[in-house]
Amino acid sequence: MEKKHHYSGLTDAEVLESRKKHGENILTPPEKESLWSQFLEKFGDPIIIILLVALCFSVGISCVEYFSGHGTLSVFLEPIGILVAVLLATGIGFLFELSANKRFNILNKVNDDTLVKVIRNENICQVLKKEIVVGDIVVLETGEEIPADGELLEAISLNLDESTLTGEPVCGKTVNPEEFDKEATYPSNQVMKGTTVMEGHGIMRVITVGDATEYGKVYEGSQIDNSIKTPLNEQLDKLADLITKASYIFAIVILVARLCIYNGYADIDWSTWESLIPFGSYLLQTVMIAVTLIVVAVPEGLPMSVTLSLALSMKRMLSTNNLVRKMHACETMGATTVICTDKTGTLTQNQMKVYETVFYGLKDKQLGEDNISRMLKEGIAVNSTAYLDYSDPSKVRALGNPTEGALLLWMHDKGVNYLPLREEIEVLEQLTFSTERKYMATVVYSPVLNKKVLYVKGAPEIVLSMSKDIQMAEGLTPRATEESAIHSQLLAYQNQAMRTLGFAYQVLEGDVSAIHESTLLNPELTFLGIVAISDPVRPEVPEAVKTCLNAGIQVKIVTGDTPGTAKEIGRQIGLWESSDSAENHLTGPEFAAMSDEELKKRVSGLKILSRARPMDKQRLVQLLQKDDQVVAVTGDGTNDAPALNAAQVGLSMGDGTSVAKEASDITILDNSFSSISRAVMWGRSLYQNIQRFILFQMTINVAACVIVLIGAFLGTESPLTVTQMLWVNLIMDTFAAMALASLPPNEKVMNDKPRRTSDFIISKPMAKFILGVGFTFVILLFGLIQYFRHADIASLSQFTMSGFFGNFFNFTKADGGLTAYELSLFFTIFVMLQFWNMFNAKAFMTGKSAFASLSQSKGFLLIALVILVGQWLIVTLGGTMFNVVPLSWSDWGIIVGATSIVLWIGEIIRLKK
């Protein structure tokens, strides 16, 4: 029995001095970004930056044209269009993330107004949790939350729920050095802020408060900005760099080449300003052409299209129980190479359940109405401190000690309600479970036998050692005859990382006392049997882990649990194999003792990190990131928050702690690991859809840029106006992005290995497609310009192939320019070429026909129809603004049919592959 002491506690003066020296017992709240700051962050996108530069150039040129009298207010349509593109792209992303954040409650709130019992001025009093100071003597009782980190002065049958910090639902605490658990994550005589007293009581002296506590360190770690760029951001940076360099090179080529071919140098008299005017006008026109090319080269619709793709996926992933809070996480999941997962609540159900019962006296091993069965029911019901919550009949929950709760749930599953038994049976004496005794004992007056009965449950070895006989179905058997078999059975359960309990009883005759000074007097128990209890693996986890491993993703278990339990769970989910050795496992203390250089050699092959502290998980994530790994972390406890925040993608469980959810990017609503593998599939499919859109839009931009480049040397104006290009780049491309983003995810992507972060977003096959199709379009469109320049076309029915090829190389100056009808034909043909190319983009990287799975792509077909109708409306009603006139129905039919050859050629190529 623990020795009692007299405690004086701190005086009022000492309290003030301690608070001044060590601070208050509150956690420093995180600084919240203003909405304005969150919106401005969106302007850091690399493509947005290019657009802003292009916007400055465009505004400058438009001002020169307007104020020099060479243009009307319509010249400002181009910069307005670019500005709209920027605002739409940034605004949509901002609003979607804001909407997702509203789905979360304020998760980081900590209740500092709870009253805590402390000893001060030699009196027990109550103070607010936030007023606790270092040195305070705090009284701990069952059900209370530990207010600060402290050292135990007394501990009576004290068990804590440390799951918020270590994942351990029950952790015994003691002040007896002989009973200290050397493998425990935190010392056995210390208690931590944020944990909860499950059983027993004690007294502690506070050693740290507020941010200095272990909980405070975790809380602070969960707020550290990881500043790790996502793979998509890195790849878009490279794309932006390529577009910038290519457009500037083309612009410089135009400037230098046009200056070289200028034929008016002989007429310049450098001594007079008047002779320089023609050259100045030519130079200004050249600069305007160069800037126009830069603007055309920039895919104005790309930022908004990528944002829309992410936003649509964000919404659709919610239907698969993935609540995405940060848009980038949708795609980053597809690039994940390592998943670091917690054990409790993520791989397991976080609910102790009876795995198997071995009661030797039960007939047919069934719980019936015989005396032995009735005594078992009686013993389990009364020799327990747990309860069941029946408020939701479909999901009965255990309250109190989870191990005892598992026994009550087992009885509930057998159709037995423990509560009437507990209420009608008189309890005479009771010893609650303690880490010192390792058993619980209750003396009752049993209606079954009409006598006093002692019921005992606890560590099987202890209970068996106090037993004289074993209750078999045929009667009593001496302990020695079955003891060896029982120990073998116990060893088998323990090797599977299960908790075991032994059960026994003793009928007390007369006034015999069974308990004296917190111990049993000369027990001669009858052993009833053993129960194996486990926190079972979620049923879907092994298959989900297998899917991730087949997809080339490493899975690592990071848990505060014991090495044996962690390895057994690893074995059950298919991660830990018989060939694995010590090289594949580390404990938290071993991990902390090693340098980063030593760990770099180990982390790649590491499968399990047991007895891990919260900051160990964060360090592991950062070491993996230094090894160019894309890391996703799953977890449900406060202990997981720093690692969740440091990872490229943090995945919290739907019933996890508030701090874990706040630190995460995605919340798995159904707590299912299989939802994580689905998130990977969504991410990989989304990346392919983004690639398809880039393929589609860059083909348009290559064609448009080369046409502008050719026009610069031919001396002809571009047949595509600013407003027409804005329709193509902003509206049509946005719809195309929505169409491609609406494609269903492809499960085959899980057969591929994760892409490397160093990969360029435009792959070699994509580059060949973009350049090949783009220049094919240029040749066709250039031929049309030449044909329209030298032939007066009033209807495409007049079109002849001989005229097309005959005028292809006809560079003689034509009388007049293209008519409004010819310009409308050219614009519509340009758009329809891109329209049919969208179907080729849909089929890219699939190896299938563009018509495959159309029944599952209703969104794609609907948006394709919207683009077609939109083009008809623009041409029919656009008038002067779009520089178009209505086309005849016959010409529409010819254009739609003739341009569809783009799709049919694509189908033939795919068929040959």
mmCIF file of N, CA, C and O in Angstrom, residues 357-401:
data_model
loop_
_atom_site.group_PDB
_atom_site.id
_atom_site.type_symbol
_atom_site.label_atom_id
_atom_site.label_comp_id
_atom_site.label_asym_id
_atom_site.label_seq_id
_atom_site.Cartn_x
_atom_site.Cartn_y
_atom_site.Cartn_z
ATOM 1 N N THR A 357 -12.523 -16.609 -26.253
ATOM 2 C CA THR A 357 -12.677 -16.993 -24.840
ATOM 3 C C THR A 357 -12.403 -18.486 -24.696
ATOM 4 O O THR A 357 -12.789 -19.288 -25.551
ATOM 5 N N VAL A 358 -11.712 -18.825 -23.612
ATOM 6 C CA VAL A 358 -11.456 -20.241 -23.313
ATOM 7 C C VAL A 358 -11.885 -20.484 -21.865
ATOM 8 O O VAL A 358 -11.088 -20.368 -20.928
ATOM 9 N N PHE A 359 -13.176 -20.760 -21.682
ATOM 10 C CA PHE A 359 -13.703 -21.097 -20.364
ATOM 11 C C PHE A 359 -13.900 -22.614 -20.320
ATOM 12 O O PHE A 359 -14.754 -23.175 -21.012
ATOM 13 N N TYR A 360 -13.093 -23.262 -19.514
ATOM 14 C CA TYR A 360 -12.997 -24.722 -19.553
ATOM 15 C C TYR A 360 -14.269 -25.418 -19.056
ATOM 16 O O TYR A 360 -14.544 -26.558 -19.430
ATOM 17 N N GLY A 361 -15.068 -24.754 -18.228
ATOM 18 C CA GLY A 361 -16.224 -25.421 -17.657
ATOM 19 C C GLY A 361 -17.497 -25.285 -18.461
ATOM 20 O O GLY A 361 -18.518 -25.888 -18.093
ATOM 21 N N LEU A 362 -17.483 -24.518 -19.545
ATOM 22 C CA LEU A 362 -18.692 -24.328 -20.334
ATOM 23 C C LEU A 362 -18.984 -25.549 -21.193
ATOM 24 O O LEU A 362 -18.089 -26.054 -21.894
ATOM 25 N N LYS A 363 -20.229 -25.993 -21.172
ATOM 26 C CA LYS A 363 -20.624 -27.109 -22.031
ATOM 27 C C LYS A 363 -20.740 -26.607 -23.469
ATOM 28 O O LYS A 363 -21.397 -25.588 -23.720
ATOM 29 N N ASP A 364 -20.137 -27.306 -24.391
ATOM 30 C CA ASP A 364 -20.131 -26.941 -25.810
ATOM 31 C C ASP A 364 -19.567 -25.541 -26.039
ATOM 32 O O ASP A 364 -19.856 -24.894 -27.057
ATOM 33 N N LYS A 365 -18.785 -25.055 -25.048
ATOM 34 C CA LYS A 365 -18.125 -23.752 -25.154
ATOM 35 C C LYS A 365 -19.111 -22.597 -25.320
ATOM 36 O O LYS A 365 -18.771 -21.531 -25.816
ATOM 37 N N GLN A 366 -20.376 -22.794 -24.952
ATOM 38 C CA GLN A 366 -21.414 -21.772 -25.114
ATOM 39 C C GLN A 366 -21.855 -21.249 -23.754
ATOM 40 O O GLN A 366 -21.903 -21.984 -22.761
ATOM 41 N N LEU A 367 -22.213 -19.937 -23.749
ATOM 42 C CA LEU A 367 -22.706 -19.300 -22.539
ATOM 43 C C LEU A 367 -24.194 -19.614 -22.399
ATOM 44 O O LEU A 367 -25.018 -19.117 -23.167
ATOM 45 N N GLY A 368 -24.549 -20.486 -21.423
ATOM 46 C CA GLY A 368 -25.941 -20.914 -21.285
ATOM 47 C C GLY A 368 -26.544 -20.476 -19.966
ATOM 48 O O GLY A 368 -26.235 -19.405 -19.454
ATOM 49 N N GLU A 369 -27.400 -21.343 -19.402
ATOM 50 C CA GLU A 369 -28.073 -21.020 -18.148
ATOM 51 C C GLU A 369 -27.619 -21.932 -17.008
ATOM 52 O O GLU A 369 -28.229 -21.939 -15.934
ATOM 53 N N ASP A 370 -26.585 -22.729 -17.235
ATOM 54 C CA ASP A 370 -26.071 -23.577 -16.173
ATOM 55 C C ASP A 370 -25.352 -22.705 -15.142
ATOM 56 O O ASP A 370 -25.093 -21.527 -15.363
ATOM 57 N N ASN A 371 -25.017 -23.321 -14.005
ATOM 58 C CA ASN A 371 -24.404 -22.552 -12.915
ATOM 59 C C ASN A 371 -23.096 -21.884 -13.324
ATOM 60 O O ASN A 371 -22.820 -20.750 -12.946
ATOM 61 N N ILE A 372 -22.248 -22.618 -14.082
ATOM 62 C CA ILE A 372 -20.971 -22.048 -14.493
ATOM 63 C C ILE A 372 -21.207 -20.814 -15.365
ATOM 64 O O ILE A 372 -20.569 -19.765 -15.180
ATOM 65 N N SER A 373 -22.116 -20.905 -16.324
ATOM 66 C CA SER A 373 -22.412 -19.769 -17.202
ATOM 67 C C SER A 373 -22.948 -18.600 -16.394
ATOM 68 O O SER A 373 -22.554 -17.439 -16.609
ATOM 69 N N ARG A 374 -23.832 -18.896 -15.439
ATOM 70 C CA ARG A 374 -24.418 -17.825 -14.642
ATOM 71 C C ARG A 374 -23.364 -17.161 -13.762
ATOM 72 O O ARG A 374 -23.380 -15.938 -13.553
ATOM 73 N N MET A 375 -22.442 -17.929 -13.267
ATOM 74 C CA MET A 375 -21.371 -17.351 -12.453
ATOM 75 C C MET A 375 -20.435 -16.486 -13.298
ATOM 76 O O MET A 375 -19.952 -15.449 -12.842
ATOM 77 N N LEU A 376 -20.184 -16.912 -14.542
ATOM 78 C CA LEU A 376 -19.357 -16.094 -15.440
ATOM 79 C C LEU A 376 -20.020 -14.746 -15.709
ATOM 80 O O LEU A 376 -19.382 -13.694 -15.657
ATOM 81 N N LYS A 377 -21.330 -14.784 -16.008
ATOM 82 C CA LYS A 377 -22.064 -13.540 -16.260
ATOM 83 C C LYS A 377 -22.004 -12.638 -15.027
ATOM 84 O O LYS A 377 -21.755 -11.436 -15.115
ATOM 85 N N GLU A 378 -22.233 -13.264 -13.877
ATOM 86 C CA GLU A 378 -22.236 -12.529 -12.614
ATOM 87 C C GLU A 378 -20.874 -11.905 -12.350
ATOM 88 O O GLU A 378 -20.751 -10.726 -11.994
ATOM 89 N N GLY A 379 -19.821 -12.699 -12.539
ATOM 90 C CA GLY A 379 -18.470 -12.222 -12.265
ATOM 91 C C GLY A 379 -18.044 -11.088 -13.182
ATOM 92 O O GLY A 379 -17.449 -10.099 -12.741
ATOM 93 N N ILE A 380 -18.351 -11.227 -14.467
ATOM 94 C CA ILE A 380 -17.971 -10.180 -15.427
ATOM 95 C C ILE A 380 -18.758 -8.896 -15.162
ATOM 96 O O ILE A 380 -18.223 -7.787 -15.253
ATOM 97 N N ALA A 381 -20.041 -9.026 -14.796
ATOM 98 C CA ALA A 381 -20.889 -7.850 -14.587
ATOM 99 C C ALA A 381 -20.482 -7.057 -13.351
ATOM 100 O O ALA A 381 -20.405 -5.819 -13.391
ATOM 101 N N VAL A 382 -20.222 -7.755 -12.221
ATOM 102 C CA VAL A 382 -19.978 -7.034 -10.964
ATOM 103 C C VAL A 382 -18.497 -6.748 -10.721
ATOM 104 O O VAL A 382 -18.159 -5.759 -10.059
ATOM 105 N N ASN A 383 -17.618 -7.581 -11.221
ATOM 106 C CA ASN A 383 -16.184 -7.400 -10.986
ATOM 107 C C ASN A 383 -15.598 -6.512 -12.093
ATOM 108 O O ASN A 383 -14.686 -6.885 -12.813
ATOM 109 N N SER A 384 -16.186 -5.310 -12.179
ATOM 110 C CA SER A 384 -15.816 -4.405 -13.275
ATOM 111 C C SER A 384 -16.166 -2.973 -12.890
ATOM 112 O O SER A 384 -17.095 -2.743 -12.100
ATOM 113 N N THR A 385 -15.432 -2.022 -13.447
ATOM 114 C CA THR A 385 -15.736 -0.596 -13.229
ATOM 115 C C THR A 385 -16.211 0.069 -14.515
ATOM 116 O O THR A 385 -16.469 1.273 -14.533
ATOM 117 N N ALA A 386 -16.301 -0.676 -15.615
ATOM 118 C CA ALA A 386 -16.699 -0.108 -16.905
ATOM 119 C C ALA A 386 -18.217 -0.076 -17.034
ATOM 120 O O ALA A 386 -18.948 -0.721 -16.259
ATOM 121 N N TYR A 387 -18.695 0.663 -18.021
ATOM 122 C CA TYR A 387 -20.126 0.768 -18.322
ATOM 123 C C TYR A 387 -20.311 0.687 -19.839
ATOM 124 O O TYR A 387 -19.343 0.824 -20.617
ATOM 125 N N LEU A 388 -21.561 0.487 -20.244
ATOM 126 C CA LEU A 388 -21.902 0.544 -21.663
ATOM 127 C C LEU A 388 -22.872 1.686 -21.898
ATOM 128 O O LEU A 388 -23.780 1.928 -21.083
ATOM 129 N N ASP A 389 -22.671 2.390 -23.014
ATOM 130 C CA ASP A 389 -23.557 3.484 -23.403
ATOM 131 C C ASP A 389 -24.548 2.948 -24.437
ATOM 132 O O ASP A 389 -24.174 2.623 -25.562
ATOM 133 N N TYR A 390 -25.820 2.852 -24.025
ATOM 134 C CA TYR A 390 -26.860 2.317 -24.899
ATOM 135 C C TYR A 390 -27.645 3.410 -25.618
ATOM 136 O O TYR A 390 -28.685 3.124 -26.210
ATOM 137 N N SER A 391 -27.166 4.671 -25.582
ATOM 138 C CA SER A 391 -27.946 5.775 -26.158
ATOM 139 C C SER A 391 -28.179 5.594 -27.646
ATOM 140 O O SER A 391 -29.185 6.039 -28.189
ATOM 141 N N ASP A 392 -27.229 4.940 -28.332
ATOM 142 C CA ASP A 392 -27.404 4.614 -29.752
ATOM 143 C C ASP A 392 -27.437 3.090 -29.870
ATOM 144 O O ASP A 392 -26.382 2.446 -29.882
ATOM 145 N N PRO A 393 -28.633 2.490 -29.955
ATOM 146 C CA PRO A 393 -28.735 1.018 -29.967
ATOM 147 C C PRO A 393 -27.942 0.368 -31.098
ATOM 148 O O PRO A 393 -27.502 -0.776 -30.981
ATOM 149 N N SER A 394 -27.743 1.101 -32.194
ATOM 150 C CA SER A 394 -27.022 0.522 -33.327
ATOM 151 C C SER A 394 -25.509 0.512 -33.107
ATOM 152 O O SER A 394 -24.777 -0.170 -33.811
ATOM 153 N N LYS A 395 -25.062 1.302 -32.113
ATOM 154 C CA LYS A 395 -23.624 1.370 -31.866
ATOM 155 C C LYS A 395 -23.385 1.545 -30.361
ATOM 156 O O LYS A 395 -23.151 2.650 -29.879
ATOM 157 N N VAL A 396 -23.475 0.447 -29.634
ATOM 158 C CA VAL A 396 -23.250 0.479 -28.189
ATOM 159 C C VAL A 396 -21.761 0.688 -27.926
ATOM 160 O O VAL A 396 -20.907 0.030 -28.519
ATOM 161 N N ARG A 397 -21.446 1.661 -27.053
ATOM 162 C CA ARG A 397 -20.045 2.005 -26.793
ATOM 163 C C ARG A 397 -19.679 1.691 -25.354
ATOM 164 O O ARG A 397 -20.513 1.782 -24.448
ATOM 165 N N ALA A 398 -18.398 1.346 -25.154
ATOM 166 C CA ALA A 398 -17.881 1.085 -23.817
ATOM 167 C C ALA A 398 -17.380 2.385 -23.206
ATOM 168 O O ALA A 398 -16.747 3.204 -23.884
ATOM 169 N N LEU A 399 -17.653 2.584 -21.935
ATOM 170 C CA LEU A 399 -17.170 3.733 -21.189
ATOM 171 C C LEU A 399 -16.283 3.232 -20.061
ATOM 172 O O LEU A 399 -16.607 2.245 -19.399
ATOM 173 N N GLY A 400 -15.180 3.934 -19.827
ATOM 174 C CA GLY A 400 -14.268 3.508 -18.767
ATOM 175 C C GLY A 400 -13.136 2.666 -19.315
ATOM 176 O O GLY A 400 -12.700 2.851 -20.466
ATOM 177 N N ASN A 401 -12.646 1.754 -18.515
ATOM 178 C CA ASN A 401 -11.512 0.913 -18.918
ATOM 179 C C ASN A 401 -11.873 0.134 -20.190
ATOM 180 O O ASN A 401 -12.842 -0.639 -20.199
#
